[in-house]
Coordinates of C-alpha atoms and ligand atoms in Angstrom, one line a residue:
Chain A
M1 CA -22.5 15.6 59.9
T2 CA -25.3 14.1 62.0
L3 CA -26.1 10.5 62.0
V4 CA -29.4 11.1 60.1
E5 CA -27.6 13.0 57.4
S6 CA -25.0 10.3 56.9
I7 CA -27.6 7.6 56.5
D8 CA -29.3 9.9 54.0
T9 CA -26.0 10.2 52.1
A10 CA -25.6 6.5 52.0
R11 CA -29.1 6.1 50.6
N12 CA -28.8 8.6 47.9
A13 CA -27.3 7.8 44.5
L14 CA -26.5 11.4 43.8
E15 CA -26.2 14.6 45.8
M16 CA -25.2 17.7 44.0
R17 CA -24.8 20.9 46.1
G18 CA -24.2 24.3 44.7
I19 CA -22.9 23.0 41.4
T20 CA -21.6 25.7 39.1
K21 CA -20.0 25.1 35.8
I22 CA -18.5 27.9 33.8
Y23 CA -17.1 27.3 30.4
T24 CA -14.6 29.9 29.1
V25 CA -14.0 29.8 25.4
A26 CA -11.6 32.6 24.4
D27 CA -13.1 35.7 26.1
D28 CA -16.6 34.2 26.3
V29 CA -17.8 33.0 29.6
V30 CA -20.8 30.6 29.6
V31 CA -22.4 29.8 32.9
A32 CA -23.8 26.3 32.0
L33 CA -24.9 25.4 35.5
D34 CA -25.6 28.0 38.2
H35 CA -25.7 26.8 41.8
V36 CA -27.6 23.6 41.0
D37 CA -28.8 21.4 43.9
L38 CA -30.0 18.0 43.0
T39 CA -30.5 14.8 45.0
V40 CA -31.4 11.4 43.5
A41 CA -32.4 8.6 45.8
S42 CA -30.8 5.3 45.4
D43 CA -33.5 3.7 43.4
E44 CA -35.1 6.8 41.9
I45 CA -35.6 7.6 38.2
V46 CA -35.4 11.3 37.5
A47 CA -36.4 12.8 34.2
L48 CA -34.4 15.9 33.4
V49 CA -36.2 18.2 31.0
G50 CA -35.2 21.5 29.6
P51 CA -34.6 23.5 26.4
S52 CA -31.6 23.2 24.3
G53 CA -28.5 24.7 25.9
S54 CA -30.1 24.7 29.4
G55 CA -27.3 22.6 30.8
K56 CA -28.7 19.1 30.8
T57 CA -25.7 17.4 29.3
T58 CA -23.4 19.4 31.4
L59 CA -25.2 18.2 34.5
C60 CA -25.0 14.6 33.5
S61 CA -21.4 14.9 32.6
I62 CA -20.6 16.3 36.1
A63 CA -22.8 13.7 37.8
G64 CA -21.0 10.9 35.9
G65 CA -17.5 12.2 36.5
L66 CA -16.8 13.2 32.9
L67 CA -16.4 16.9 33.9
S68 CA -15.3 18.5 37.1
P69 CA -17.5 21.4 38.4
T70 CA -16.2 24.9 38.7
D71 CA -17.7 25.0 42.1
G72 CA -19.8 22.9 44.4
S73 CA -19.8 19.3 45.7
V74 CA -20.9 16.1 44.0
V75 CA -21.4 12.9 46.0
V76 CA -22.2 9.8 44.1
A77 CA -23.1 6.7 46.1
G78 CA -21.4 8.2 49.1
K79 CA -18.2 9.2 47.2
E80 CA -17.3 12.9 47.0
I81 CA -15.9 13.2 43.4
S82 CA -15.7 16.9 42.8
D83 CA -12.0 17.1 43.5
Y84 CA -11.0 13.8 42.1
S85 CA -8.0 13.7 39.8
G86 CA -8.4 12.6 36.1
R87 CA -7.2 9.1 37.0
Q88 CA -9.6 8.8 39.9
L89 CA -12.4 10.0 37.7
T90 CA -11.6 7.3 35.1
E91 CA -11.7 4.7 37.8
F92 CA -14.9 6.1 39.2
R93 CA -16.6 6.0 35.7
R94 CA -15.3 2.5 35.2
D95 CA -16.7 1.2 38.5
S96 CA -19.6 3.3 39.6
V97 CA -21.6 4.8 36.8
G98 CA -23.2 3.9 33.5
F99 CA -23.7 6.1 30.5
V100 CA -26.1 5.8 27.6
F101 CA -25.3 8.5 25.0
Q102 CA -27.6 10.3 22.6
T103 CA -25.8 9.0 19.6
V104 CA -25.3 5.3 19.5
N105 CA -21.7 4.8 20.4
L106 CA -21.1 1.1 20.1
I107 CA -17.8 -0.2 19.0
P108 CA -18.4 -1.1 15.3
F109 CA -16.1 -4.1 15.0
L110 CA -17.4 -5.8 18.1
T111 CA -20.5 -8.0 18.4
A112 CA -23.3 -7.1 20.7
R113 CA -22.0 -9.4 23.4
E114 CA -18.4 -8.2 23.0
N115 CA -19.6 -4.6 23.3
L116 CA -20.8 -5.5 26.7
L117 CA -17.7 -7.3 27.6
V118 CA -15.5 -4.3 26.8
V119 CA -16.5 -2.9 30.1
D120 CA -15.0 -6.0 31.8
E121 CA -11.9 -5.8 29.7
I122 CA -11.1 -2.2 30.5
G123 CA -12.2 -2.7 34.1
R124 CA -12.2 -5.4 36.7
R125 CA -11.5 -8.4 34.4
L126 CA -13.9 -10.8 36.1
G127 CA -13.8 -13.2 33.1
R128 CA -16.5 -15.9 33.6
V129 CA -18.6 -13.8 35.9
A130 CA -18.7 -11.0 33.4
R131 CA -19.6 -13.3 30.6
D132 CA -22.5 -14.7 32.6
R133 CA -23.6 -11.2 33.4
A134 CA -23.4 -10.1 29.7
D135 CA -25.5 -13.1 28.7
Q136 CA -28.1 -12.4 31.3
L137 CA -28.3 -8.7 30.3
L138 CA -28.7 -9.6 26.7
E139 CA -31.4 -12.0 27.6
E140 CA -33.2 -9.4 29.7
L141 CA -32.9 -6.9 26.9
G142 CA -34.3 -9.3 24.4
L143 CA -31.1 -9.6 22.5
A144 CA -30.1 -13.2 23.2
D145 CA -30.4 -14.1 19.6
R146 CA -28.6 -11.0 18.4
A147 CA -25.6 -11.5 20.7
A148 CA -23.2 -12.4 17.9
N149 CA -24.3 -9.6 15.5
L150 CA -22.2 -6.5 14.8
P151 CA -23.8 -3.1 15.4
A152 CA -24.2 -2.6 11.7
Q153 CA -26.5 -5.7 11.7
L154 CA -28.8 -4.3 14.4
S155 CA -31.7 -2.0 14.2
G156 CA -31.6 1.4 16.0
G157 CA -33.6 0.2 18.9
Q158 CA -31.5 -2.9 19.3
K159 CA -28.3 -0.8 19.2
Q160 CA -29.7 1.4 22.0
R161 CA -30.6 -1.7 24.0
V162 CA -27.0 -2.9 23.6
A163 CA -25.9 0.5 24.9
I164 CA -28.2 0.1 27.9
G165 CA -26.7 -3.3 28.5
R166 CA -23.2 -1.9 28.4
A167 CA -24.1 0.8 30.9
L168 CA -25.3 -1.9 33.3
M169 CA -22.3 -4.2 33.0
N170 CA -20.4 -2.7 35.8
D171 CA -23.4 -2.8 38.2
P172 CA -23.5 1.0 38.6
S173 CA -25.1 2.9 41.4
L174 CA -26.2 5.6 38.9
V175 CA -27.0 5.4 35.2
L176 CA -27.1 8.6 33.1
F177 CA -29.2 8.6 29.9
D178 CA -28.6 11.6 27.7
E179 CA -31.6 11.7 25.3
P180 CA -31.6 7.9 24.8
T181 CA -34.6 7.9 22.5
S182 CA -34.0 11.0 20.3
A183 CA -32.6 8.9 17.5
L184 CA -35.6 6.5 17.6
D185 CA -39.1 6.8 16.3
S186 CA -41.8 7.2 19.0
N187 CA -42.8 3.6 19.1
L188 CA -39.3 2.3 19.6
G189 CA -38.6 5.2 21.9
D190 CA -41.5 4.1 24.1
Q191 CA -40.2 0.5 24.1
V192 CA -36.7 1.6 25.1
V193 CA -38.0 3.8 27.9
H194 CA -40.2 1.0 29.1
L195 CA -37.2 -1.3 29.2
I196 CA -35.1 1.3 31.0
R197 CA -37.7 1.6 33.7
N198 CA -37.9 -2.2 34.1
E199 CA -34.2 -2.6 34.2
M200 CA -33.7 0.2 36.7
K201 CA -36.5 -0.9 39.0
A202 CA -35.5 -4.6 38.9
R203 CA -32.0 -3.7 40.1
G204 CA -32.9 -0.8 42.3
T205 CA -30.6 1.4 40.4
A206 CA -30.9 5.2 40.2
A207 CA -31.1 6.9 36.9
I208 CA -31.2 10.4 35.3
I209 CA -32.9 10.5 31.9
V210 CA -32.4 13.6 29.9
T211 CA -35.1 14.2 27.4
H212 CA -37.1 16.7 25.3
D213 CA -39.7 14.0 25.0
D214 CA -42.7 14.3 27.3
R215 CA -43.7 10.7 26.9
I216 CA -40.7 9.7 28.9
T217 CA -41.5 11.8 31.9
H218 CA -44.4 9.6 33.1
Y219 CA -42.0 6.6 33.3
A220 CA -39.9 8.6 35.7
D221 CA -40.5 8.9 39.5
R222 CA -39.9 12.6 39.3
T223 CA -39.4 15.3 36.7
V224 CA -36.9 18.0 37.2
H225 CA -36.9 21.1 34.9
I226 CA -33.8 23.0 34.1
E227 CA -33.5 26.3 32.4
D228 CA -30.5 28.5 31.8
G229 CA -28.4 26.3 34.1
R230 CA -30.9 26.6 37.0
I231 CA -33.2 24.0 38.4
A232 CA -36.8 25.3 38.3
K233 CA -38.4 25.1 41.7
Chain B
M1 CA -5.7 -5.4 24.7
T2 CA -8.0 -8.0 23.3
L3 CA -9.9 -5.1 21.9
A4 CA -6.8 -4.0 19.9
L5 CA -6.2 -7.5 18.6
R6 CA -9.8 -8.1 17.8
E7 CA -9.9 -4.9 15.7
M8 CA -6.9 -6.3 13.7
R9 CA -8.7 -9.6 13.1
R10 CA -12.1 -8.0 12.2
R11 CA -10.7 -5.1 10.3
P12 CA -7.5 -6.4 8.7
G13 CA -8.0 -4.1 5.7
R14 CA -7.2 -1.1 8.0
F15 CA -3.8 -2.4 8.7
A16 CA -3.0 -3.8 5.2
I17 CA -1.3 -0.7 3.9
A18 CA 0.9 -0.3 6.9
T19 CA 1.8 -4.0 6.9
V20 CA 2.7 -3.9 3.2
I21 CA 4.9 -0.9 3.5
L22 CA 6.6 -2.2 6.6
T23 CA 7.1 -5.6 5.0
L24 CA 8.9 -3.9 2.1
I25 CA 11.0 -2.0 4.6
A26 CA 11.7 -5.3 6.5
I27 CA 12.8 -6.9 3.2
L28 CA 15.0 -4.0 2.4
L29 CA 16.5 -4.0 5.9
M30 CA 17.3 -7.7 5.8
F31 CA 18.6 -7.5 2.2
L32 CA 20.9 -4.6 3.1
G33 CA 22.0 -6.3 6.3
G34 CA 22.6 -9.6 4.5
L35 CA 24.5 -7.9 1.7
L36 CA 26.7 -6.1 4.3
D37 CA 27.3 -9.4 6.2
G38 CA 28.1 -11.1 2.9
L39 CA 30.5 -8.4 1.8
V40 CA 32.2 -8.3 5.1
A41 CA 32.3 -12.1 5.3
S42 CA 33.9 -12.4 1.9
S43 CA 36.7 -10.0 2.9
T44 CA 37.4 -11.2 6.4
G45 CA 37.1 -15.0 6.4
A46 CA 40.8 -15.6 6.2
Y47 CA 41.3 -13.6 9.4
R48 CA 38.3 -15.0 11.2
I49 CA 39.5 -18.6 10.8
Q50 CA 42.8 -17.8 12.4
N51 CA 43.6 -19.7 15.6
G52 CA 45.0 -16.8 17.5
D53 CA 44.4 -13.7 19.6
L54 CA 46.7 -11.3 17.9
L55 CA 47.9 -10.5 14.4
V56 CA 51.4 -9.0 14.4
Y57 CA 52.4 -6.9 11.4
S58 CA 55.7 -5.2 11.0
G59 CA 55.9 -1.7 12.6
N60 CA 56.2 0.2 9.3
S61 CA 53.3 -1.7 7.6
R62 CA 50.5 0.8 8.6
D63 CA 48.5 -2.3 9.5
A64 CA 48.3 -3.7 6.0
L65 CA 49.3 -7.2 5.2
V66 CA 50.8 -6.3 1.7
R67 CA 53.3 -3.9 3.2
S68 CA 54.2 -6.1 6.1
R69 CA 57.4 -8.3 6.4
I70 CA 58.5 -10.1 9.5
E71 CA 62.1 -11.3 9.6
P72 CA 63.0 -14.5 11.5
A73 CA 64.8 -12.5 14.2
V74 CA 61.7 -10.5 15.0
R75 CA 59.7 -13.7 15.1
Q76 CA 62.1 -15.1 17.6
Q77 CA 61.7 -12.0 19.7
V78 CA 58.0 -12.3 19.6
E79 CA 58.1 -16.0 20.5
S80 CA 60.1 -15.2 23.7
V81 CA 57.7 -12.5 25.0
P82 CA 56.2 -13.8 28.3
G83 CA 52.5 -14.7 27.8
V84 CA 52.9 -15.8 24.2
A85 CA 52.0 -19.4 23.9
R86 CA 52.2 -20.1 20.2
V87 CA 53.3 -18.1 17.1
G88 CA 52.5 -18.9 13.5
G89 CA 53.6 -17.2 10.3
L90 CA 51.3 -16.0 7.6
G91 CA 52.1 -15.0 4.0
T92 CA 49.9 -14.0 1.1
A93 CA 50.1 -13.5 -2.6
Q94 CA 47.2 -12.2 -4.8
L95 CA 47.4 -13.9 -8.2
G96 CA 45.3 -14.8 -11.2
G97 CA 44.6 -18.6 -11.2
R98 CA 44.2 -20.7 -14.4
V99 CA 41.7 -23.4 -13.7
P100 CA 41.4 -26.3 -16.2
G101 CA 38.1 -26.3 -18.0
R102 CA 37.9 -22.5 -18.0
G103 CA 39.0 -20.3 -20.9
P104 CA 42.7 -19.4 -21.1
R105 CA 42.0 -15.7 -20.4
D106 CA 39.4 -16.5 -17.8
L107 CA 41.6 -16.0 -14.7
V108 CA 40.1 -16.7 -11.3
P109 CA 41.4 -14.1 -8.7
I110 CA 43.1 -16.1 -6.0
V111 CA 44.8 -15.3 -2.8
L112 CA 47.4 -17.8 -1.8
F113 CA 48.0 -18.1 1.9
G114 CA 51.0 -19.8 3.5
Y115 CA 50.6 -20.8 7.1
D116 CA 52.3 -22.8 9.8
L117 CA 49.8 -22.4 12.7
A118 CA 46.7 -24.1 11.4
P119 CA 43.6 -21.9 11.0
R120 CA 40.3 -23.6 11.8
G121 CA 39.3 -26.2 9.3
L122 CA 42.9 -26.8 8.0
P123 CA 45.2 -29.7 8.9
A124 CA 47.7 -28.9 11.7
T125 CA 50.6 -29.7 9.4
P126 CA 50.4 -27.6 6.3
P127 CA 50.1 -29.7 3.1
P128 CA 53.2 -30.7 1.2
A129 CA 54.9 -28.3 -1.2
G130 CA 52.8 -27.6 -4.3
T131 CA 49.5 -28.7 -2.7
V132 CA 46.8 -26.5 -1.1
Y133 CA 43.3 -26.5 0.4
A134 CA 40.9 -24.2 -1.4
D135 CA 38.1 -22.1 -0.1
D136 CA 34.6 -23.4 -0.7
S137 CA 33.6 -20.5 -2.9
L138 CA 36.1 -21.7 -5.6
R139 CA 33.9 -24.8 -6.2
A140 CA 31.7 -22.5 -8.2
K141 CA 34.8 -21.7 -10.4
N142 CA 35.1 -25.4 -11.4
V143 CA 37.8 -26.1 -8.8
K144 CA 37.6 -29.7 -7.5
V145 CA 39.7 -32.0 -5.3
G146 CA 42.6 -33.1 -7.5
T147 CA 42.4 -30.0 -9.8
T148 CA 45.8 -28.5 -10.5
M149 CA 45.6 -24.8 -11.1
Q150 CA 48.3 -22.5 -12.3
L151 CA 49.0 -19.3 -10.3
G152 CA 50.3 -16.1 -11.7
P153 CA 52.3 -15.2 -14.8
A154 CA 54.8 -18.0 -13.8
R155 CA 52.0 -20.5 -13.9
S156 CA 53.1 -22.1 -10.6
P157 CA 51.1 -25.2 -10.3
V158 CA 49.2 -26.0 -7.1
T159 CA 47.0 -29.1 -6.6
I160 CA 43.8 -29.0 -4.5
L161 CA 43.7 -31.5 -1.7
G162 CA 40.5 -30.4 -0.2
F163 CA 38.3 -27.5 0.8
V164 CA 37.9 -25.1 3.8
S165 CA 34.9 -23.0 4.3
D166 CA 34.4 -19.2 4.9
S167 CA 38.0 -18.3 4.4
R168 CA 37.8 -15.6 1.7
Y169 CA 40.0 -12.5 1.6
S170 CA 39.1 -9.1 0.1
G171 CA 36.3 -10.7 -1.8
Q172 CA 38.4 -13.4 -3.4
G173 CA 38.7 -17.1 -3.0
T174 CA 41.8 -18.3 -1.2
V175 CA 44.0 -21.4 -1.3
W176 CA 46.0 -22.5 1.7
G177 CA 49.4 -24.1 1.7
S178 CA 52.7 -24.2 3.6
L179 CA 54.9 -21.2 4.0
D180 CA 57.4 -22.8 1.7
T181 CA 54.8 -23.1 -1.1
W182 CA 53.9 -19.5 -0.6
R183 CA 57.5 -18.3 -0.8
Q184 CA 58.1 -20.4 -3.8
V185 CA 55.0 -19.1 -5.7
L186 CA 55.6 -15.5 -4.6
N187 CA 59.3 -15.5 -5.6
A188 CA 58.5 -17.0 -9.0
N189 CA 55.7 -14.6 -9.8
R190 CA 56.6 -11.4 -8.0
P191 CA 60.3 -10.8 -8.4
D192 CA 59.9 -7.3 -6.9
A193 CA 58.5 -8.8 -3.7
R194 CA 60.8 -11.7 -3.2
V195 CA 61.3 -12.9 0.4
G196 CA 64.2 -14.8 1.9
P197 CA 63.9 -18.0 3.9
G198 CA 62.1 -17.7 7.2
V199 CA 60.5 -14.4 6.2
V200 CA 56.7 -14.1 6.6
Q201 CA 54.2 -11.2 6.2
A202 CA 52.6 -11.4 9.6
L203 CA 52.5 -13.5 12.7
V204 CA 49.5 -15.1 14.4
V205 CA 49.9 -15.1 18.1
Q206 CA 48.1 -17.2 20.7
G207 CA 48.4 -15.9 24.2
D208 CA 48.4 -18.1 27.4
S209 CA 44.9 -18.3 28.8
R210 CA 45.0 -15.4 31.2
T211 CA 47.8 -13.2 30.2
S212 CA 46.3 -11.8 27.0
A213 CA 45.5 -8.4 28.5
G214 CA 48.2 -6.0 27.4
L215 CA 50.0 -8.7 25.4
A216 CA 49.9 -6.6 22.2
E217 CA 51.7 -3.7 23.9
R218 CA 54.3 -6.1 25.5
I219 CA 55.1 -7.6 22.1
D220 CA 55.5 -4.3 20.4
R221 CA 57.7 -3.0 23.3
S222 CA 60.0 -6.0 23.3
T223 CA 60.5 -5.8 19.6
G224 CA 61.3 -2.1 20.0
G225 CA 58.6 -1.0 17.6
A226 CA 59.6 -3.5 14.8
T227 CA 56.0 -4.9 15.2
A228 CA 52.5 -3.5 15.3
S229 CA 50.2 -6.0 17.1
L230 CA 46.4 -6.0 16.7
T231 CA 43.7 -8.2 18.0
I232 CA 42.0 -10.2 15.2
T233 CA 39.0 -7.9 15.5
Q234 CA 41.1 -4.8 15.1
A235 CA 42.9 -6.4 12.2
I236 CA 39.6 -7.1 10.5
D237 CA 38.5 -3.5 11.0
A238 CA 41.8 -2.4 9.5
L239 CA 41.3 -4.4 6.4
P240 CA 40.9 -2.2 3.3
G241 CA 37.3 -1.3 2.7
V242 CA 35.7 -3.2 5.6
S243 CA 35.0 -0.3 7.9
Q244 CA 33.9 1.8 5.0
Q245 CA 31.5 -0.9 3.9
R246 CA 30.1 -1.1 7.4
T247 CA 29.7 2.6 7.7
V248 CA 28.0 3.1 4.3
F249 CA 25.7 0.2 4.8
N250 CA 24.8 1.1 8.4
Q251 CA 24.0 4.6 7.2
I252 CA 21.6 3.2 4.6
I253 CA 20.1 0.9 7.2
G254 CA 19.8 3.8 9.6
V255 CA 17.9 5.8 7.0
T256 CA 15.7 2.8 6.4
V257 CA 14.9 2.5 10.1
V258 CA 14.0 6.2 10.2
I259 CA 11.7 5.7 7.3
A260 CA 10.1 2.8 9.2
I261 CA 9.6 5.0 12.2
V262 CA 8.0 7.8 10.1
V263 CA 5.7 5.3 8.3
V264 CA 4.5 3.9 11.6
A265 CA 4.2 7.3 13.2
L266 CA 2.1 8.7 10.3
F267 CA 0.0 5.6 10.0
F268 CA -0.9 5.3 13.7
A269 CA -1.4 9.1 14.0
L270 CA -4.0 8.8 11.2
L271 CA -5.6 5.8 12.8
T272 CA -5.8 7.6 16.2
V273 CA -7.5 10.6 14.5
E274 CA -10.0 8.2 13.0
R275 CA -10.6 6.7 16.4
T276 CA -11.1 9.9 18.3
A277 CA -14.8 9.2 18.8
L278 CA -14.2 5.6 19.7
Y279 CA -11.5 6.5 22.2
G280 CA -13.8 9.2 23.7
V281 CA -16.5 6.6 24.3
L282 CA -14.0 4.1 25.8
K283 CA -12.6 6.8 28.1
A284 CA -16.1 7.8 29.1
I285 CA -16.9 4.2 30.2
G286 CA -13.7 4.1 32.2
A287 CA -10.8 3.1 29.9
S288 CA -7.6 4.7 30.9
S289 CA -5.3 6.4 28.4
R290 CA -2.8 3.8 29.3
T291 CA -5.0 0.9 28.3
L292 CA -5.8 2.6 25.0
F293 CA -2.2 3.4 24.2
V294 CA -1.1 -0.1 25.1
G295 CA -3.6 -1.2 22.5
V296 CA -2.0 1.1 19.9
V297 CA 1.5 -0.2 20.7
L298 CA 0.3 -3.7 20.6
Q299 CA -1.1 -3.2 17.1
A300 CA 2.1 -1.6 15.9
V301 CA 4.1 -4.4 17.3
V302 CA 1.9 -7.0 15.6
V303 CA 2.2 -5.2 12.3
A304 CA 6.0 -5.0 12.7
L305 CA 6.2 -8.7 13.6
I306 CA 4.2 -9.8 10.6
A307 CA 6.4 -7.6 8.4
S308 CA 9.5 -9.1 10.0
L309 CA 8.3 -12.6 9.5
I310 CA 7.6 -12.0 5.8
G311 CA 11.0 -10.2 5.6
I312 CA 12.8 -13.2 7.2
A313 CA 11.1 -15.6 4.8
A314 CA 12.0 -13.5 1.8
A315 CA 15.6 -13.2 3.0
L316 CA 15.8 -17.0 3.4
V317 CA 14.4 -17.6 0.0
L318 CA 16.8 -15.0 -1.5
D319 CA 19.7 -16.7 0.3
A320 CA 18.6 -20.1 -1.2
V321 CA 18.1 -18.9 -4.8
I322 CA 21.1 -16.6 -5.2
P323 CA 23.7 -18.7 -7.0
A324 CA 27.0 -19.0 -5.0
G325 CA 29.6 -16.5 -6.0
T326 CA 27.3 -14.0 -7.6
I327 CA 25.8 -11.6 -5.0
P328 CA 27.6 -11.7 -1.7
F329 CA 24.4 -12.1 0.3
V330 CA 24.1 -14.2 3.4
A331 CA 21.1 -14.6 5.7
T332 CA 22.4 -15.1 9.2
P333 CA 20.1 -15.8 12.1
A334 CA 21.7 -13.0 14.1
R335 CA 21.1 -10.4 11.3
L336 CA 17.5 -11.6 10.7
A337 CA 16.7 -11.5 14.4
S338 CA 18.3 -8.1 15.0
S339 CA 16.5 -6.6 11.9
A340 CA 13.2 -7.9 13.4
V341 CA 14.1 -6.4 16.8
V342 CA 15.0 -3.1 15.2
L343 CA 11.8 -3.0 13.2
V344 CA 9.7 -3.7 16.3
V345 CA 11.5 -1.0 18.3
A346 CA 11.0 1.4 15.3
A347 CA 7.3 0.5 15.4
V348 CA 7.1 1.2 19.2
V349 CA 9.0 4.5 18.7
G350 CA 6.8 5.4 15.8
C351 CA 3.5 5.0 17.6
A352 CA 4.8 6.9 20.6
F353 CA 4.1 10.0 18.5
S354 CA 0.4 9.1 18.9
L355 CA 0.6 9.1 22.7
R356 CA -0.1 12.8 23.1
R357 CA -3.1 12.5 20.9
V358 CA -4.5 9.6 22.9
L359 CA -3.9 11.5 26.1
R360 CA -5.6 14.6 24.8
I361 CA -8.9 12.9 23.9
D362 CA -11.6 14.3 26.1
P363 CA -14.2 11.7 27.3
A364 CA -16.7 14.6 27.9
A365 CA -16.8 15.0 24.2
A366 CA -18.2 11.5 23.8
I367 CA -21.5 12.3 25.5
G368 CA -23.8 13.9 23.0
G369 CA -25.0 17.5 22.9
T370 CA -21.9 19.5 23.3
P371 CA -21.1 21.8 20.3
Ligands
ATP1 N1 -17.3 22.3 26.0 C1 -18.0 23.4 26.0 N2 -17.4 24.6 25.9 C2 -18.0 25.8 25.9 N3 -19.4 25.9 26.2 C3 -20.0 24.7 26.3 C4 -19.4 23.4 26.3 N4 -20.3 22.5 26.5 C5 -21.5 23.2 26.7 N5 -21.3 24.5 26.6 C6 -22.4 25.5 26.7 O1 -23.0 25.3 28.0 C7 -24.4 25.4 27.9 C8 -25.1 24.2 28.3 O2 -24.8 23.1 27.4 P1 -25.3 21.7 27.5 O3 -24.7 20.9 26.4 O4 -25.2 21.2 28.8 O5 -26.9 21.9 27.1 P2 -28.0 20.8 26.9 O6 -29.1 21.2 27.8 O7 -27.5 19.5 26.9 O8 -28.5 21.2 25.4 P3 -29.1 20.1 24.3 O9 -30.5 19.9 24.7 O10 -29.0 20.9 23.0 O11 -28.2 18.9 24.3 C9 -24.7 25.8 26.4 O12 -24.8 27.2 26.4 C10 -23.5 25.4 25.7 O13 -23.2 26.2 24.6
MG2 MG1 -27.3 17.8 25.5

């Protein structure tokens, strides 16, 4: 590895090279990703667009250490994770990436603030620092006065904002959004995407936003199209 | 961990059924245990208050007091065995007692003990002929200090000088007097079982401080097999019914514990199934299976502790309200504590059945879109 390459590596939030993911269900073999190369710079927002079944969720899952690729290498913030063990992947997800899921996945019996603090509880246990961070994130996300509400007492947009806050709690190098606005009406979706962009840019955090929704793509720095598990050139 | 406890606080309803069932099991456990302790206590008190290490029966007695007779010569042999510090005689007679103030046919079953080596709680010198100390439980039968009761068909009178606690024998109240009183009452009431002067039924032996190991064998050897020596614990286990009671009750208690394990296992397995999505999300954001499972165990332990505390309270109430001399139930701290420990362990074992399920939850399933 040359010096220039190693600097590049350090600067990139994600480098995927030759990623192939094959699912085998019974006798069926599904090639979900077929030699995908994708690089995301350290403060870049990439929109990932493609038809249903094209491999978007699979790509996010591999980038975030939820799945291991069948073949290829994944480097996130300088760490090669493609041959991490299950335990190492858990630690990696805890410390280095953030997820926002398509369906709202908040913990129903915890308040908005506690939903953010769960990240600290299962992770580094910073206590005070984490509480300050949660309060600051809630403030930024416009949820300061909703901090003590349970998810059931929040609107769809507010819930998704809490989820964004949760994804940012561990100060990740890469945040993966899998169709973050699909459950929201277009107005709310727009607000949420706006917020995502602001938060990412303010922190200089890289993000991949999976979407069907064309309105999102103009908030992104770059749009990547995927079809049948291949990135369109 | 806080997550698990918070869930219990915010969603107490989720745990209500398990807590109620486990509480009933806890009450059952403590009631059964207390009943066993009460039954055993009421048959073994007379042996437990003995101030000795060994109980010496005659060799042909098959370890039963009623069949045992020790002649003065054998007693002398035992007294001269090296390592024997003190020897006392013991005699018993099971008789019906007439207590003033009770109906003429309302006999109180009484076991008269004669002693000359004072058991705990009795005066070192046995009371004068015709006087005895009575077990506490006889108070409920209208026996008081100064009462003269008549024992057996011969109506041998004995006068109560005072009381001694926890000294029952085979479920009956006891009275304690001198060996002479015993021989006199026995010979008057049981002509078939008359004993000569100096004869006793068993000996209570105190060993010197450090020579007690092997003392029983040495005694039996030096009497040439005329004696069978048992430790007090062995003698208690050999009492008629005691080990059977223990076995039966412990089997019932064992089954109850198994039921507790099954209840916890089923309940937390269901809860884990319900939480599959939640656990998937938590794993996706970096929670280890270990953290999640510790939460499950913690919840099971809390449920078991709450159940145990209510069980303990119920046992104490029961102990207080059951009139003396009716149901032989006692609530001892050791029994209550051990029942609580058993229940907590059962809860941990029970939720261990959910471990595999927790481990198997796939965090990748948490992220939307997969079929
Ligand atoms: N766990 C799995 N087992 C088997 N096949 C799978 C699994 N997950 C995904 N696939 C298959 O892999 C391909 C890519 O799926 P993926 O979920 O990545 O698509 P997607 O682009 O996210 O689709 P959508 O827009 O509908 O969410 C699909 O053909 C899908 O059926
Ligand atoms: Mg998808």
